[in-house]
Short mmCIF file of C-alpha atoms in Angstrom, two decimals:
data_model
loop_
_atom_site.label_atom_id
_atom_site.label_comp_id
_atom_site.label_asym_id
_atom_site.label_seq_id
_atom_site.Cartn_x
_atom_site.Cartn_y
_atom_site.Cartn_z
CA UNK A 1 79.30 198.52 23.53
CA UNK A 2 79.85 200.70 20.71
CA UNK A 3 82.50 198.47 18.02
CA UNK A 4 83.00 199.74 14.28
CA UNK A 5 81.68 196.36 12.78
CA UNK A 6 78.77 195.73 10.60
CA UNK A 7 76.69 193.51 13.72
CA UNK A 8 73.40 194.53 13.97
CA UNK A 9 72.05 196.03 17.34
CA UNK A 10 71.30 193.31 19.89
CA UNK A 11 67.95 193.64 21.32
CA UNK A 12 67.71 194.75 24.58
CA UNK A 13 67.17 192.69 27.82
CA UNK A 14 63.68 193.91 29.28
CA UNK A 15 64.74 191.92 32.53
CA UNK A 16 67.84 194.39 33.22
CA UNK A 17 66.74 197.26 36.10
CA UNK A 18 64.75 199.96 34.79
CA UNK A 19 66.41 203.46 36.96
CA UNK A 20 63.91 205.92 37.98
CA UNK A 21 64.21 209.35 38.81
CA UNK A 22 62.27 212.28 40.98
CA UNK A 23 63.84 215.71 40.70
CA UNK A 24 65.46 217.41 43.58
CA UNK A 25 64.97 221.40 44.14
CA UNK A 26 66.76 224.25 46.09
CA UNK A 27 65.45 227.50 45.47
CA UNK A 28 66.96 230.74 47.56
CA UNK A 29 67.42 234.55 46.91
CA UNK A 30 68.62 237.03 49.50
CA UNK A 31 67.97 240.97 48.62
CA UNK A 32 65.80 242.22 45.42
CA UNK A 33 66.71 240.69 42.88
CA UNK A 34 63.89 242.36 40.96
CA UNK A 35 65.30 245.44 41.19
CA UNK A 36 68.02 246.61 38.26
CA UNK A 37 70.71 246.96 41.15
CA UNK A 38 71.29 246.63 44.19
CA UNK A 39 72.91 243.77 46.33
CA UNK A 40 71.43 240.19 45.45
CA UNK A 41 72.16 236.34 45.27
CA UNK A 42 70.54 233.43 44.27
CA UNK A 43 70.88 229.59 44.43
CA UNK A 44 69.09 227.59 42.27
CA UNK A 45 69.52 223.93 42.17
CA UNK A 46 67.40 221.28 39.80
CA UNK A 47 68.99 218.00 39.75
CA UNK A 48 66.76 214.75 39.61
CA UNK A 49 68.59 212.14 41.08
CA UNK A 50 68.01 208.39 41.61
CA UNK A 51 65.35 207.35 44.13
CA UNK A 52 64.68 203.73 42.70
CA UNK A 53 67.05 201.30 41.44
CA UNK A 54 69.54 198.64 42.28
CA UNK A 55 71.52 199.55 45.30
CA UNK A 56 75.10 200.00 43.62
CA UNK A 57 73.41 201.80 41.16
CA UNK A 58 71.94 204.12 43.71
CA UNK A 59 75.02 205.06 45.77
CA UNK A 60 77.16 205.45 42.77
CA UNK A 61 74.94 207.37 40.41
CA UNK A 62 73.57 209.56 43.34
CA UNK A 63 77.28 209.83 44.91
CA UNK A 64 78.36 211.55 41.25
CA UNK A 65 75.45 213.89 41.04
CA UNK A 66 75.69 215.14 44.44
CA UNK A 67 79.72 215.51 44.14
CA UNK A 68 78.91 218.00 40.98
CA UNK A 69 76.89 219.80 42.79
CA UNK A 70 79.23 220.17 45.87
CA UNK A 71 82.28 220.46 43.37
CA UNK A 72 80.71 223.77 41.85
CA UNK A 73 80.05 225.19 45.68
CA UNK A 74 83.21 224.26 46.05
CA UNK A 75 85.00 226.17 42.94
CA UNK A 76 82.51 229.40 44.16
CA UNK A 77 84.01 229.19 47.80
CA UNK A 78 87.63 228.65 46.44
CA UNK A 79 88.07 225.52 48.96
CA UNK A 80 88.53 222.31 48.40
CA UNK A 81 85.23 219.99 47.80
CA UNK A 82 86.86 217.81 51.05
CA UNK A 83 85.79 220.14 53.63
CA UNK A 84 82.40 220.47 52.65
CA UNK A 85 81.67 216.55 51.46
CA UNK A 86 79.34 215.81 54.24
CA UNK A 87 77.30 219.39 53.58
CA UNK A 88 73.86 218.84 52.25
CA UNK A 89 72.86 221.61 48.80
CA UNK A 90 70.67 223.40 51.49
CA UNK A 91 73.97 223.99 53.71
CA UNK A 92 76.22 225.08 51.21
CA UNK A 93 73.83 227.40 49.75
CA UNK A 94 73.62 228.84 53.39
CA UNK A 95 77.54 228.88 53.27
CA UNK A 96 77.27 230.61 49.59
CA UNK A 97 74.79 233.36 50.82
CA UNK A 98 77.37 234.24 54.04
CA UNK A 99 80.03 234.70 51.76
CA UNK A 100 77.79 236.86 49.83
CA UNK A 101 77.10 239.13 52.90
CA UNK A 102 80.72 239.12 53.71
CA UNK A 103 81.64 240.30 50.40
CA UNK A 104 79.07 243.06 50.63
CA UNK A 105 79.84 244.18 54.05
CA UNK A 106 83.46 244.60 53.07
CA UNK A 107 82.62 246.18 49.97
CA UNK A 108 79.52 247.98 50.03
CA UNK A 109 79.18 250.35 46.72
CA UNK A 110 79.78 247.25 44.90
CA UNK A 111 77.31 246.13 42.22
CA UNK A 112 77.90 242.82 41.89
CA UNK A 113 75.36 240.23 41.61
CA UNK A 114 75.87 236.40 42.94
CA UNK A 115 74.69 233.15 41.77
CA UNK A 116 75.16 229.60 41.52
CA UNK A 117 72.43 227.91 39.02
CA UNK A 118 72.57 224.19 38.29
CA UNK A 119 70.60 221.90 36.49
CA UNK A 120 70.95 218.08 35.67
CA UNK A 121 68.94 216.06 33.64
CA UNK A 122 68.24 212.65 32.31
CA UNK A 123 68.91 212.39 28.76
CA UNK A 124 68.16 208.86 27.92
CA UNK A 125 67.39 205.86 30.24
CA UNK A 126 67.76 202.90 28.63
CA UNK A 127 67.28 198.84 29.09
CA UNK A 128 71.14 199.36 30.39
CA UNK A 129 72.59 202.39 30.75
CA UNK A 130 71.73 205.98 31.79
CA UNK A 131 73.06 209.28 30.76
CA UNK A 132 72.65 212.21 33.34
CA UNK A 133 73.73 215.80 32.17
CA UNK A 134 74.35 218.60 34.29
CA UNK A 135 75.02 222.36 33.53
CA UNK A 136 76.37 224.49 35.87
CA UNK A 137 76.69 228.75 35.67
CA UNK A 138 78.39 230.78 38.46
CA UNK A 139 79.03 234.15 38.84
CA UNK A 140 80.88 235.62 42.12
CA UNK A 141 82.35 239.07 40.17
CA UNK A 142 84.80 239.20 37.26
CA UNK A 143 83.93 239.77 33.21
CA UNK A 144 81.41 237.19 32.75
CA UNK A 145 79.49 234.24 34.30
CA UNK A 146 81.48 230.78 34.41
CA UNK A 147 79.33 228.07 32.99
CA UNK A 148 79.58 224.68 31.83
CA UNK A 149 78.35 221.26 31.35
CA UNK A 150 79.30 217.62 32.25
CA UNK A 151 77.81 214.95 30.37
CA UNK A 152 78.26 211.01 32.21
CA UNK A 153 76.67 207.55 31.22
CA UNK A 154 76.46 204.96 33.69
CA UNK A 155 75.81 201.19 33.55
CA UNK A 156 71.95 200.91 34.89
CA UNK A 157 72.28 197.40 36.65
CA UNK A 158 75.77 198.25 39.02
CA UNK A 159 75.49 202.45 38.49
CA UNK A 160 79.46 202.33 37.00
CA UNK A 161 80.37 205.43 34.68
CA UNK A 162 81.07 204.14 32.22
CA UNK A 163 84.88 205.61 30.13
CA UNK A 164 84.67 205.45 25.68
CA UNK A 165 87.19 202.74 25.95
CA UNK A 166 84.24 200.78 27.46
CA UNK A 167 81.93 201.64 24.58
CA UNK A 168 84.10 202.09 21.47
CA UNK A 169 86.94 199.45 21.24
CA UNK A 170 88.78 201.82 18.61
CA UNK A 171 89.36 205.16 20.53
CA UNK A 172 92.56 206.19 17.19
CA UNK A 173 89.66 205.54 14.81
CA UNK A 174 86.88 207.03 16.45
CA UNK A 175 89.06 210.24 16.24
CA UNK A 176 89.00 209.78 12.43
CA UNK A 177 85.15 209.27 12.10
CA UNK A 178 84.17 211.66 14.74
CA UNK A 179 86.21 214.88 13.14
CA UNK A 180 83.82 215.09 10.44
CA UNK A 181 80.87 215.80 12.79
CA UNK A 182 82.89 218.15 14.95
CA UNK A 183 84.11 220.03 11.58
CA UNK A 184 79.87 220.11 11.06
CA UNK A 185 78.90 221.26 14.11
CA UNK A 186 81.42 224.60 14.28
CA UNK A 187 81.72 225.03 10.38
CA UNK A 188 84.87 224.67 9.06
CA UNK A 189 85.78 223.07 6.15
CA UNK A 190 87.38 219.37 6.13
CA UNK A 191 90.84 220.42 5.05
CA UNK A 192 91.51 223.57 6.74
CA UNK A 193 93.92 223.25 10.00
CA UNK A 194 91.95 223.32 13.63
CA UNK A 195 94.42 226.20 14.66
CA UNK A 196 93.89 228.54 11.65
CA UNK A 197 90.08 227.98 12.81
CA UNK A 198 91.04 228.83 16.33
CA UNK A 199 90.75 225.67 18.14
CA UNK A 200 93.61 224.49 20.13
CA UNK A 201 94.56 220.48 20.18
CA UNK A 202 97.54 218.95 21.06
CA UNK A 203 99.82 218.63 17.70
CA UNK A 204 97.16 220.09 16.21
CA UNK A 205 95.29 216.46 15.90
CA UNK A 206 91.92 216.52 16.96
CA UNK A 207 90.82 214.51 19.85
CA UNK A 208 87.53 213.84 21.14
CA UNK A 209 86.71 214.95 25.00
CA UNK A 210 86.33 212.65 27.60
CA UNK A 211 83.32 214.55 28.03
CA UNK A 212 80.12 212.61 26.87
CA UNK A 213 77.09 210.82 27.01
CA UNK A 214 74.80 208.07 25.20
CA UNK A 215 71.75 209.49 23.55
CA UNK A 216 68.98 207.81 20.99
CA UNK A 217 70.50 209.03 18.37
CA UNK A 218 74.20 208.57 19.11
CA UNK A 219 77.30 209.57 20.97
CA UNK A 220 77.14 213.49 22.33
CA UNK A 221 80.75 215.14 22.50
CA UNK A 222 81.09 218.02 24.71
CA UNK A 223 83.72 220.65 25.09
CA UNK A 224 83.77 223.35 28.01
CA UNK A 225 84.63 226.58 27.55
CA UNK A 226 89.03 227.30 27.30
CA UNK A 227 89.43 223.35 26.67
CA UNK A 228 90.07 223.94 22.61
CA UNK A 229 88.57 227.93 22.21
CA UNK A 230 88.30 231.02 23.61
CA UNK A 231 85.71 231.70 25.88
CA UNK A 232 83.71 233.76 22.97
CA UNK A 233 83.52 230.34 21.26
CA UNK A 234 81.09 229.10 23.88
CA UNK A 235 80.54 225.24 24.80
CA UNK A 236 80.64 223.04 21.48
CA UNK A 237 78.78 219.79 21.46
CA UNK A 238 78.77 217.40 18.20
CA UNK A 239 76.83 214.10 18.03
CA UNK A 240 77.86 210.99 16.54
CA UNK A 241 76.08 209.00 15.31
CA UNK A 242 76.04 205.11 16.18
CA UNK A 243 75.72 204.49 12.33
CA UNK A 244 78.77 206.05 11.78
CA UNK A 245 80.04 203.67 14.80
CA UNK A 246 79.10 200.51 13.01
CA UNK A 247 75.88 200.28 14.99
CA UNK A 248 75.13 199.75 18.54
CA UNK A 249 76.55 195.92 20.34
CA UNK A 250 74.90 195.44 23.47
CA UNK A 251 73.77 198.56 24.44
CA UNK A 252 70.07 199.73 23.35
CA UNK A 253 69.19 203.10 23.80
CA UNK A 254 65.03 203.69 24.24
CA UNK A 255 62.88 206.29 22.91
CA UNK A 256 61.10 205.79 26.16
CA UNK A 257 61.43 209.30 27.95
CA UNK A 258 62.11 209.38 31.67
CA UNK A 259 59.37 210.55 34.20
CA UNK A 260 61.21 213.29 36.06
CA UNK A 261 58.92 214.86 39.24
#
């Protein structure tokens, strides 16, 4: 865990289960989408997911990637991720593409341009956890692509996701020390209100998202677009680091970098 104290880091267990990775591909495009117009869709799907690890650990960290995956199919269909649970990626892109058709048949001078685009990642796997980040773009007609990016940590021995009351035992103060770093990251000074700057928080206070994920360096916060801006704003990420935290307890993040096929 995370604690503001002054302990030093413990050092990590080598023993603990090391989680290994081999990335997981779905590729499609129906029409020319090399032409400027003209009717076309794609699906494009990189997510490495866990082939080797304990067994808890490998149903629950593969059960969350695949449930982002089918969650954003989901949100592009407008149905409820239920009905399409048991789908595999290559499936739902099939699903995605008749919808596409559909849409085309029914409106055929229309220039719109489909796609679904995801990509996960492995940030940091450590003696005992692992952070997996996924970004996710769609675009099924409107004024702009919908994009955005989910950032989860999970306990490498039993695969749990792991909450920040798990890993910082004082979530009122780490709203104190993590401000700062926010202020940083969009540049705005330390005393002028978040509203005036256009963000939106309840009361005006500023809370960290549930949104993040253990890195080397520290704590990445990340906010989706609408959550506390505009859309203009973009997604807003601030790290933290685990100085700032009172150093690392139990937890040991390695430089080590994942081997990702």
């Amino acid at each position: 865990m995370v604690g503001c104290s002054n302990n030093r880091p413990k050092k990590p267990n080598t023993n603990q289960p090391r989680v290994a990775f081999e990335r997981v591909n779905v590729e499609r495009i129906v029409g020319n989408c090399s032409a400027e117009t003209g009717p076309c869709a794609t699906v494009s799907v990189q997510a490495p997911v866990v082939e080797m690890a304990s067994h808890d650990a490998k149903i629950r960290v593969n059960s969350y990637i695949v449930n982002q995956v089918k969650e954003t199919f989901a949100s592009v269909a407008n149905v409820d991720v239920e009905p399409i649970i048991q789908q595999s990626a290559q499936e739902l892109a099939d699903s995605f593409f008749a919808h596409y058709e559909a849409f085309t048949q029914e409106f055929p001078d229309s220039p719109q341009r489909w796609s679904v685009d995801i990509k996960g990642d492995v940030l940091g796997n450590a003696y005992s956890v692992v952070t997996y980040k996924m970004h996710r773009e769609t675009y099924t007609g409107g004024a702009h692509p919908n994009h955005e990016t989910h950032y989860a940590t999970f306990n490498a021995a039993n695969g749990k996701k792991l909450k920040i009351g798990e890993i910082v035992r004082d979530t009122a103060n780490l709203n104190n020390i993590a401000e700062p770093y926010f202020r940083e990251a969009v540049d705005i000074a330390k005393d002028l209100p978040l509203m005036e700057s256009g963000f939106s928080f309840d009361q005006n206070k500023f809370q960290v998202p549930n949104n993040f994920g253990m890195v080397q360096e520290g704590i990445i916060f990340h906010y989706n677009p609408y959550e506390i801006a505009p859309y203009a704003a973009g997604e807003i990420s601030f790290l933290v680091p685990y100085d700032a935290l009172g150093g690392a307890k139990g937890i040991k993040v390695t430089r080590k970098k994942v081997k990702t096929n």
